[in-house]
Amino acid sequence: MNKLCLLGLVVGLASHSVMAETTTTPLANKNAFISNLMKQMTLAEKIGQLRLISIGPEMPQPQILKEIAAGRIGGTFNSITRPENRPLQQAAVVNSRLKIPMFFAYDVVHGHRTAFPISLGLAASWDMDAIALSGRVSAKEAAADGLDMTFAPMVDISRDPRWGRSSEGFGEDTYLVSRIAKVMVNAYRGEHPGSADSLMASVKHFALYGAVEGGKDYNTVDMSPTRMYQDYLPPYHAAIDAGAGGVMIALNSINGIPATSNTWLLKDLLRKDWGFKGVTISDHGAIKELIRHGVARDDREAAKLAIKAGVDMSMNDSVYGEQLPGLLKDGEITQNDIDSAVREVLGAKYDMGLFADPFRRIGDAATDPIDTNGESRLHRVEARDVARKTMVLLKNDNETLPLKKQGTIAVIGALAKSQLDMLGSWSAAGVPHQSVTVFDGLASAVGDKAKLVYARGANVADDPAIIKYLNFMVTEVETDPRPAEEMIAEAVKVAQQSDVVVAVVGESRGMSHESASRTSLNLPGRQQDLIAALKATGKPLVLVLMNGRPLALVKEQQQADAMLETWFPGTEGGNAVADVLFGDYNPSGKLAMTFPRSIGQLPVYYAHLNTGRPLMPGKPGNYTSQYFEETNGPLFPFGYGLSYTQFSLSDVTLSAKDMKRGGTLTASVTLKNTGKVDGATVVQLYLHDVAASISRPVKELKNFQKVMLKAGEEKVVTFTLSEEDLKFFNPALKFVAEPGEFNVMIGLDSSDVKQQSFNLL
Ligand code: NOJ
């Protein structure tokens, strides 16, 4: 126990001790402890616990300390070092009347000091150990900075790449995202929620934020109940089942009712049906936004709706503090409305071990790192290893890749030398100058074996209005003022003197972010012209893509000899890209989100319904479900990704033709590495319910295995299917398996599959 904490106990600073005995005290004691504490709290102190504020320029530190000491703040976010958090905690546990500790939260989404690839990239690894490693390292680093909670994982299913926040989530698929949600919550927690290196997960954004209309951020969500239950809600549920202690409420409305005032969502579904026991937190300023949503006349009504709906903590506004006392006095809300919320906040603090030791994660000043940004605090080995597992080889004609470490290699593109963009959006405490660019990664890989030459080629954005938008808070996008033609001509010259061209193209990280929706999925700026000019040189052309959403790359796919999707790969991104480009690591990533052919096709996702008039391969297209100026289907399907080796897959063998209720059967394939190098791939199992009480998707992922095989090696890959895998939400929202025929499909992506059928009896 920390010295200060002990002091509090010894001199009896409070009439009771707020320190719980151990972090493993049974629930009964937790409840008793909290009830006892609540008996001593004034109304103002209770309401203070419901306030979560952002540490920033809006409130200078002396004022924050005063507010905390007065018991008017329950927790903060955006203060991210121990020296920053320590005085705040001292103000709470030394100066406040009841010594209730604060908690410190932050958006630790894909790393903290070390940036791992963005979440959409992590998902593309389909590697649960790698994803867990990224979560565990994030928690260790963040907890070592005095943080207790992360506003993550973000598990919003996203099927519309126009939405900039697609980068923050794990893609389009319910099963994959649910698996990752669980892995992440466990990884953040580690051994025990009260451990010094544990972060409490606050899963977000509850709910359905990824389904905003038109992919426009903060927009309306309107969705059928069956789609909600079947496709969009399970990942949040999985995170909660895994023990997420917090839930952040989404900014959008759901079928007309904002999530922040949605009693059905926050009470009936979350608390009653799912049994959630933790704390709910509004998103930034969302309670006041109920006025603009058009469901509250003023702050008073907004506060009433939110507390009644079940919003425990209010993020970065003072609306609860200003309005709840009056609402209570006038009988518009009950004491119980407030007490239930306070109980959850205190419960979360209890679970985080903060009553046992408020300085559990902040530690003593004597143990503070000498340099907060010190190199020794990073986890470079882990970041590099995870990053290379997330990269997806989209094309590789004539074995253009792997490159040889010889001759002259032209590296082209503004992104090739951008340290900031490597980190991706929501890069937490990541420091740009500590990240390895693609250029630097390639340079250190080749040493003096090959010559690297560079040209910028094109800016990622040229339109001053777009640049201004992206540079709203800080300079995110730096541009070269030279005319585009001059930069392209320079790049062509550099390419002509080289043996191979590596063009690093894509988006700036801020283009795939909150409030960064797009109406085009083309490469921005003049990068398309740059690629066309590089292609015209006749040199082998490798595109290294950096982007946080699927892009429409039809033209680029025709022009390039090879394409590697690297997302925003994090602190060690440049080294990881080099590992893959030179074949020191054989790529094994698979897309977690469909890449469309054009923006007009959206939404395009693999688990769609068949419709009554599907386009049949080889048959005329008239009066079928399609666009007449565009080939049906995506450019790259969900689950797609190549390797430097080749794999063959046998037909599917089922252990039986029928499955009994409560029984199981197995589906097996033989996977063979038929190429010349060792490699890993992901064997994916999909199911289709042929005739059910509601139309079921043409296929749905139900399991997968990432398998590593030596060149020439083969392996039987077996999946066990149970009745549980066949269940879905029927029109009455009952989770059932209906008898009849099911197709089992196994493939190395979602479109090229081998099929068998069985019956559920
Ligand atoms: C707003 C974002 O929507 C949310 O994801 C984030 O956690 C909060 N701001 C806090 O930074």
Short mmCIF file of N, CA, C and O in Angstrom, two decimals, residues 352-431:
data_model
loop_
_atom_site.label_atom_id
_atom_site.label_comp_id
_atom_site.label_asym_id
_atom_site.label_seq_id
_atom_site.Cartn_x
_atom_site.Cartn_y
_atom_site.Cartn_z
N MET A 352 -11.39 -1.56 -9.73
CA MET A 352 -10.06 -1.18 -10.22
C MET A 352 -9.02 -1.19 -9.09
O MET A 352 -7.86 -0.88 -9.32
N GLY A 353 -9.49 -1.50 -7.91
CA GLY A 353 -8.57 -1.59 -6.77
C GLY A 353 -8.21 -0.23 -6.19
O GLY A 353 -7.26 -0.11 -5.41
N LEU A 354 -8.98 0.79 -6.51
CA LEU A 354 -8.59 2.14 -6.12
C LEU A 354 -8.90 2.45 -4.66
O LEU A 354 -8.24 3.29 -4.05
N PHE A 355 -9.91 1.78 -4.11
CA PHE A 355 -10.16 2.01 -2.68
C PHE A 355 -9.08 1.33 -1.84
O PHE A 355 -8.72 1.81 -0.78
N ALA A 356 -8.58 0.21 -2.34
CA ALA A 356 -7.51 -0.48 -1.62
C ALA A 356 -6.22 0.34 -1.68
O ALA A 356 -5.48 0.41 -0.72
N ASP A 357 -5.98 0.94 -2.84
CA ASP A 357 -4.80 1.79 -2.99
C ASP A 357 -5.02 2.75 -4.16
O ASP A 357 -4.88 2.36 -5.31
N PRO A 358 -5.35 4.00 -3.84
CA PRO A 358 -5.64 4.96 -4.91
C PRO A 358 -4.42 5.21 -5.81
O PRO A 358 -4.56 5.71 -6.92
N PHE A 359 -3.23 4.89 -5.28
CA PHE A 359 -2.01 5.15 -6.04
C PHE A 359 -1.47 3.86 -6.66
O PHE A 359 -0.31 3.78 -7.04
N ARG A 360 -2.35 2.89 -6.74
CA ARG A 360 -1.97 1.58 -7.27
C ARG A 360 -1.23 1.70 -8.61
O ARG A 360 -0.26 1.00 -8.87
N ARG A 361 -1.71 2.57 -9.47
CA ARG A 361 -1.08 2.69 -10.80
C ARG A 361 -0.20 3.93 -10.91
O ARG A 361 0.62 4.01 -11.80
N ILE A 362 -0.42 4.88 -10.01
CA ILE A 362 0.36 6.12 -10.10
C ILE A 362 1.72 5.95 -9.42
O ILE A 362 2.72 6.52 -9.86
N GLY A 363 1.76 5.11 -8.39
CA GLY A 363 3.02 4.82 -7.71
C GLY A 363 3.57 6.01 -6.96
O GLY A 363 2.93 7.06 -6.84
N ASP A 364 4.78 5.85 -6.44
CA ASP A 364 5.47 6.93 -5.72
C ASP A 364 6.26 7.76 -6.72
O ASP A 364 6.81 7.22 -7.68
N ALA A 365 6.39 9.03 -6.41
CA ALA A 365 7.14 9.92 -7.30
C ALA A 365 8.56 9.39 -7.53
O ALA A 365 9.11 9.51 -8.63
N ALA A 366 9.11 8.78 -6.48
CA ALA A 366 10.50 8.30 -6.59
C ALA A 366 10.64 7.26 -7.69
O ALA A 366 11.73 7.06 -8.24
N THR A 367 9.54 6.59 -8.04
CA THR A 367 9.65 5.53 -9.06
C THR A 367 9.20 6.02 -10.44
O THR A 367 9.08 5.23 -11.37
N ASP A 368 8.93 7.31 -10.57
CA ASP A 368 8.53 7.83 -11.89
C ASP A 368 9.63 7.63 -12.92
O ASP A 368 10.82 7.75 -12.58
N PRO A 369 9.25 7.39 -14.14
CA PRO A 369 10.30 7.27 -15.17
C PRO A 369 11.06 8.60 -15.30
O PRO A 369 10.45 9.66 -15.19
N ILE A 370 12.34 8.50 -15.51
CA ILE A 370 13.15 9.72 -15.64
C ILE A 370 12.68 10.49 -16.87
O ILE A 370 12.52 11.69 -16.86
N ASP A 371 12.43 9.74 -17.93
CA ASP A 371 11.94 10.37 -19.15
C ASP A 371 10.64 9.65 -19.54
O ASP A 371 10.67 8.48 -19.91
N THR A 372 9.53 10.39 -19.46
CA THR A 372 8.24 9.78 -19.77
C THR A 372 8.25 9.14 -21.16
O THR A 372 7.66 8.09 -21.38
N ASN A 373 8.90 9.83 -22.09
CA ASN A 373 8.94 9.32 -23.46
C ASN A 373 10.18 8.46 -23.72
O ASN A 373 10.59 8.28 -24.87
N GLY A 374 10.77 7.99 -22.66
CA GLY A 374 12.03 7.24 -22.81
C GLY A 374 11.88 6.04 -23.73
O GLY A 374 10.86 5.33 -23.71
N GLU A 375 12.93 5.82 -24.47
CA GLU A 375 12.95 4.69 -25.42
C GLU A 375 12.72 3.35 -24.71
O GLU A 375 12.05 2.47 -25.22
N SER A 376 13.25 3.26 -23.49
CA SER A 376 13.15 1.97 -22.77
C SER A 376 11.70 1.65 -22.39
O SER A 376 11.40 0.53 -22.00
N ARG A 377 10.81 2.61 -22.49
CA ARG A 377 9.42 2.36 -22.13
C ARG A 377 8.63 1.73 -23.29
O ARG A 377 7.48 1.36 -23.15
N LEU A 378 9.26 1.68 -24.45
CA LEU A 378 8.55 1.16 -25.63
C LEU A 378 8.69 -0.36 -25.76
O LEU A 378 9.62 -0.95 -25.23
N HIS A 379 7.77 -0.93 -26.50
CA HIS A 379 7.80 -2.37 -26.77
C HIS A 379 7.93 -2.57 -28.27
O HIS A 379 6.99 -2.95 -28.96
N ARG A 380 9.12 -2.30 -28.74
CA ARG A 380 9.33 -2.32 -30.19
C ARG A 380 9.27 -3.73 -30.79
O ARG A 380 8.74 -3.92 -31.88
N VAL A 381 9.83 -4.68 -30.07
CA VAL A 381 9.85 -6.05 -30.63
C VAL A 381 8.42 -6.54 -30.86
O VAL A 381 8.07 -7.06 -31.92
N GLU A 382 7.58 -6.32 -29.84
CA GLU A 382 6.19 -6.76 -29.92
C GLU A 382 5.46 -6.00 -31.03
O GLU A 382 4.69 -6.58 -31.80
N ALA A 383 5.70 -4.70 -31.11
CA ALA A 383 5.00 -3.88 -32.11
C ALA A 383 5.36 -4.32 -33.53
O ALA A 383 4.50 -4.40 -34.42
N ARG A 384 6.62 -4.63 -33.74
CA ARG A 384 7.06 -5.05 -35.08
C ARG A 384 6.46 -6.41 -35.45
O ARG A 384 5.97 -6.61 -36.55
N ASP A 385 6.48 -7.29 -34.47
CA ASP A 385 5.97 -8.63 -34.74
C ASP A 385 4.46 -8.59 -35.05
O ASP A 385 3.99 -9.21 -35.99
N VAL A 386 3.73 -7.82 -34.23
CA VAL A 386 2.28 -7.74 -34.46
C VAL A 386 2.02 -7.05 -35.80
O VAL A 386 1.18 -7.49 -36.59
N ALA A 387 2.74 -5.97 -36.08
CA ALA A 387 2.47 -5.19 -37.30
C ALA A 387 2.63 -6.03 -38.55
O ALA A 387 1.81 -5.98 -39.47
N ARG A 388 3.66 -6.85 -38.60
CA ARG A 388 3.83 -7.60 -39.84
C ARG A 388 2.73 -8.66 -40.03
O ARG A 388 2.41 -9.03 -41.15
N LYS A 389 2.15 -9.07 -38.91
CA LYS A 389 1.05 -10.05 -39.02
C LYS A 389 -0.24 -9.42 -39.53
O LYS A 389 -1.19 -10.12 -39.86
N THR A 390 -0.32 -8.10 -39.51
CA THR A 390 -1.57 -7.44 -39.91
C THR A 390 -1.60 -7.07 -41.39
O THR A 390 -2.62 -6.61 -41.90
N MET A 391 -0.46 -7.23 -42.07
CA MET A 391 -0.39 -6.73 -43.46
C MET A 391 -1.01 -7.73 -44.43
O MET A 391 -0.84 -8.93 -44.29
N VAL A 392 -1.72 -7.18 -45.40
CA VAL A 392 -2.46 -8.03 -46.33
C VAL A 392 -1.90 -7.84 -47.74
O VAL A 392 -1.90 -6.73 -48.28
N LEU A 393 -1.44 -8.95 -48.31
CA LEU A 393 -0.94 -8.92 -49.68
C LEU A 393 -2.14 -9.02 -50.61
O LEU A 393 -2.82 -10.03 -50.66
N LEU A 394 -2.39 -7.92 -51.35
CA LEU A 394 -3.59 -7.87 -52.19
C LEU A 394 -3.32 -8.36 -53.60
O LEU A 394 -4.22 -8.83 -54.29
N LYS A 395 -2.09 -8.20 -54.04
CA LYS A 395 -1.76 -8.62 -55.41
C LYS A 395 -0.27 -8.89 -55.46
O LYS A 395 0.50 -8.19 -54.80
N ASN A 396 0.11 -9.88 -56.25
CA ASN A 396 1.55 -10.13 -56.41
C ASN A 396 1.79 -10.87 -57.71
O ASN A 396 1.99 -12.07 -57.74
N ASP A 397 1.77 -10.13 -58.82
CA ASP A 397 1.97 -10.75 -60.13
C ASP A 397 3.45 -11.05 -60.34
O ASP A 397 4.32 -10.27 -59.93
N ASN A 398 3.70 -12.13 -61.02
CA ASN A 398 5.07 -12.49 -61.42
C ASN A 398 6.07 -12.46 -60.27
O ASN A 398 7.23 -12.09 -60.46
N GLU A 399 5.58 -12.80 -59.11
CA GLU A 399 6.46 -12.82 -57.92
C GLU A 399 7.28 -11.53 -57.80
O GLU A 399 8.48 -11.55 -57.55
N THR A 400 6.59 -10.41 -58.02
CA THR A 400 7.26 -9.12 -57.86
C THR A 400 7.81 -9.01 -56.44
O THR A 400 8.90 -8.48 -56.21
N LEU A 401 7.02 -9.48 -55.51
CA LEU A 401 7.47 -9.53 -54.11
C LEU A 401 7.79 -10.99 -53.79
O LEU A 401 7.17 -11.88 -54.35
N PRO A 402 8.67 -11.28 -52.87
CA PRO A 402 9.49 -10.31 -52.13
C PRO A 402 10.57 -9.67 -52.98
O PRO A 402 11.05 -10.27 -53.95
N LEU A 403 10.94 -8.46 -52.59
CA LEU A 403 12.00 -7.74 -53.28
C LEU A 403 13.36 -8.30 -52.87
O LEU A 403 13.51 -8.84 -51.79
N LYS A 404 14.30 -8.11 -53.76
CA LYS A 404 15.67 -8.51 -53.42
C LYS A 404 16.39 -7.30 -52.83
O LYS A 404 16.13 -6.16 -53.24
N LYS A 405 17.26 -7.56 -51.89
CA LYS A 405 18.04 -6.46 -51.30
C LYS A 405 19.23 -6.18 -52.21
O LYS A 405 20.38 -6.51 -51.88
N GLN A 406 18.94 -5.63 -53.37
CA GLN A 406 20.02 -5.33 -54.32
C GLN A 406 19.56 -4.26 -55.31
O GLN A 406 18.37 -3.95 -55.40
N GLY A 407 20.49 -3.71 -56.06
CA GLY A 407 20.18 -2.73 -57.09
C GLY A 407 19.70 -1.41 -56.50
O GLY A 407 20.03 -1.05 -55.38
N THR A 408 18.87 -0.72 -57.30
CA THR A 408 18.36 0.59 -56.86
C THR A 408 16.85 0.49 -56.67
O THR A 408 16.13 0.05 -57.57
N ILE A 409 16.40 0.89 -55.52
CA ILE A 409 14.97 0.84 -55.21
C ILE A 409 14.46 2.27 -55.05
O ILE A 409 15.00 3.04 -54.23
N ALA A 410 13.47 2.63 -55.87
CA ALA A 410 12.87 3.97 -55.73
C ALA A 410 11.77 3.90 -54.69
O ALA A 410 10.87 3.06 -54.78
N VAL A 411 11.84 4.76 -53.71
CA VAL A 411 10.76 4.85 -52.71
C VAL A 411 10.07 6.19 -52.95
O VAL A 411 10.70 7.24 -52.90
N ILE A 412 8.80 6.12 -53.27
CA ILE A 412 8.06 7.32 -53.68
C ILE A 412 6.87 7.52 -52.75
O ILE A 412 6.22 6.55 -52.37
N GLY A 413 6.58 8.76 -52.44
CA GLY A 413 5.33 9.04 -51.72
C GLY A 413 5.57 9.83 -50.44
O GLY A 413 6.53 9.59 -49.71
N ALA A 414 4.64 10.76 -50.20
CA ALA A 414 4.74 11.58 -48.98
C ALA A 414 4.65 10.70 -47.75
O ALA A 414 5.32 10.95 -46.73
N LEU A 415 3.83 9.66 -47.81
CA LEU A 415 3.63 8.82 -46.62
C LEU A 415 4.87 7.99 -46.29
O LEU A 415 5.02 7.52 -45.16
N ALA A 416 5.75 7.80 -47.28
CA ALA A 416 6.94 6.98 -47.04
C ALA A 416 7.84 7.59 -45.98
O ALA A 416 8.64 6.89 -45.35
N LYS A 417 7.73 8.90 -45.80
CA LYS A 417 8.61 9.55 -44.82
C LYS A 417 7.83 10.24 -43.72
O LYS A 417 8.36 11.13 -43.06
N SER A 418 6.60 9.83 -43.51
CA SER A 418 5.80 10.51 -42.48
C SER A 418 5.77 9.70 -41.18
O SER A 418 5.13 8.64 -41.11
N GLN A 419 6.43 10.22 -40.16
CA GLN A 419 6.42 9.51 -38.86
C GLN A 419 5.06 9.59 -38.19
O GLN A 419 4.60 8.64 -37.56
N LEU A 420 4.43 10.74 -38.35
CA LEU A 420 3.13 10.94 -37.70
C LEU A 420 2.09 9.94 -38.22
O LEU A 420 1.36 9.31 -37.46
N ASP A 421 2.03 9.80 -39.55
CA ASP A 421 1.00 8.95 -40.12
C ASP A 421 1.17 7.48 -39.75
O ASP A 421 0.19 6.74 -39.69
N MET A 422 2.41 7.06 -39.48
CA MET A 422 2.62 5.66 -39.09
C MET A 422 1.77 5.30 -37.88
O MET A 422 1.32 4.17 -37.71
N LEU A 423 1.55 6.29 -37.00
CA LEU A 423 0.89 6.02 -35.72
C LEU A 423 -0.61 5.77 -35.88
O LEU A 423 -1.23 5.14 -35.02
N GLY A 424 -1.22 6.29 -36.93
CA GLY A 424 -2.66 6.13 -37.11
C GLY A 424 -3.43 7.04 -36.17
O GLY A 424 -2.86 7.75 -35.33
N SER A 425 -4.76 7.02 -36.32
CA SER A 425 -5.59 7.88 -35.48
C SER A 425 -5.64 7.33 -34.06
O SER A 425 -5.29 6.19 -33.82
N TRP A 426 -6.06 8.13 -33.11
CA TRP A 426 -6.13 7.73 -31.70
C TRP A 426 -4.83 7.05 -31.29
O TRP A 426 -4.84 5.91 -30.84
N SER A 427 -3.74 7.77 -31.46
CA SER A 427 -2.44 7.14 -31.19
C SER A 427 -2.00 7.35 -29.75
O SER A 427 -0.82 7.18 -29.43
N ALA A 428 -2.93 7.70 -28.88
CA ALA A 428 -2.68 7.78 -27.43
C ALA A 428 -1.41 8.57 -27.15
O ALA A 428 -1.26 9.68 -27.64
N ALA A 429 -0.49 7.97 -26.38
CA ALA A 429 0.71 8.71 -25.99
C ALA A 429 1.86 8.46 -26.96
O ALA A 429 3.01 8.75 -26.65
N GLY A 430 1.55 7.92 -28.13
CA GLY A 430 2.58 7.65 -29.13
C GLY A 430 3.26 8.94 -29.56
O GLY A 430 2.62 9.96 -29.74
N VAL A 431 4.57 8.86 -29.71
CA VAL A 431 5.34 10.05 -30.08
C VAL A 431 5.84 9.88 -31.51
O VAL A 431 6.56 8.93 -31.80
#
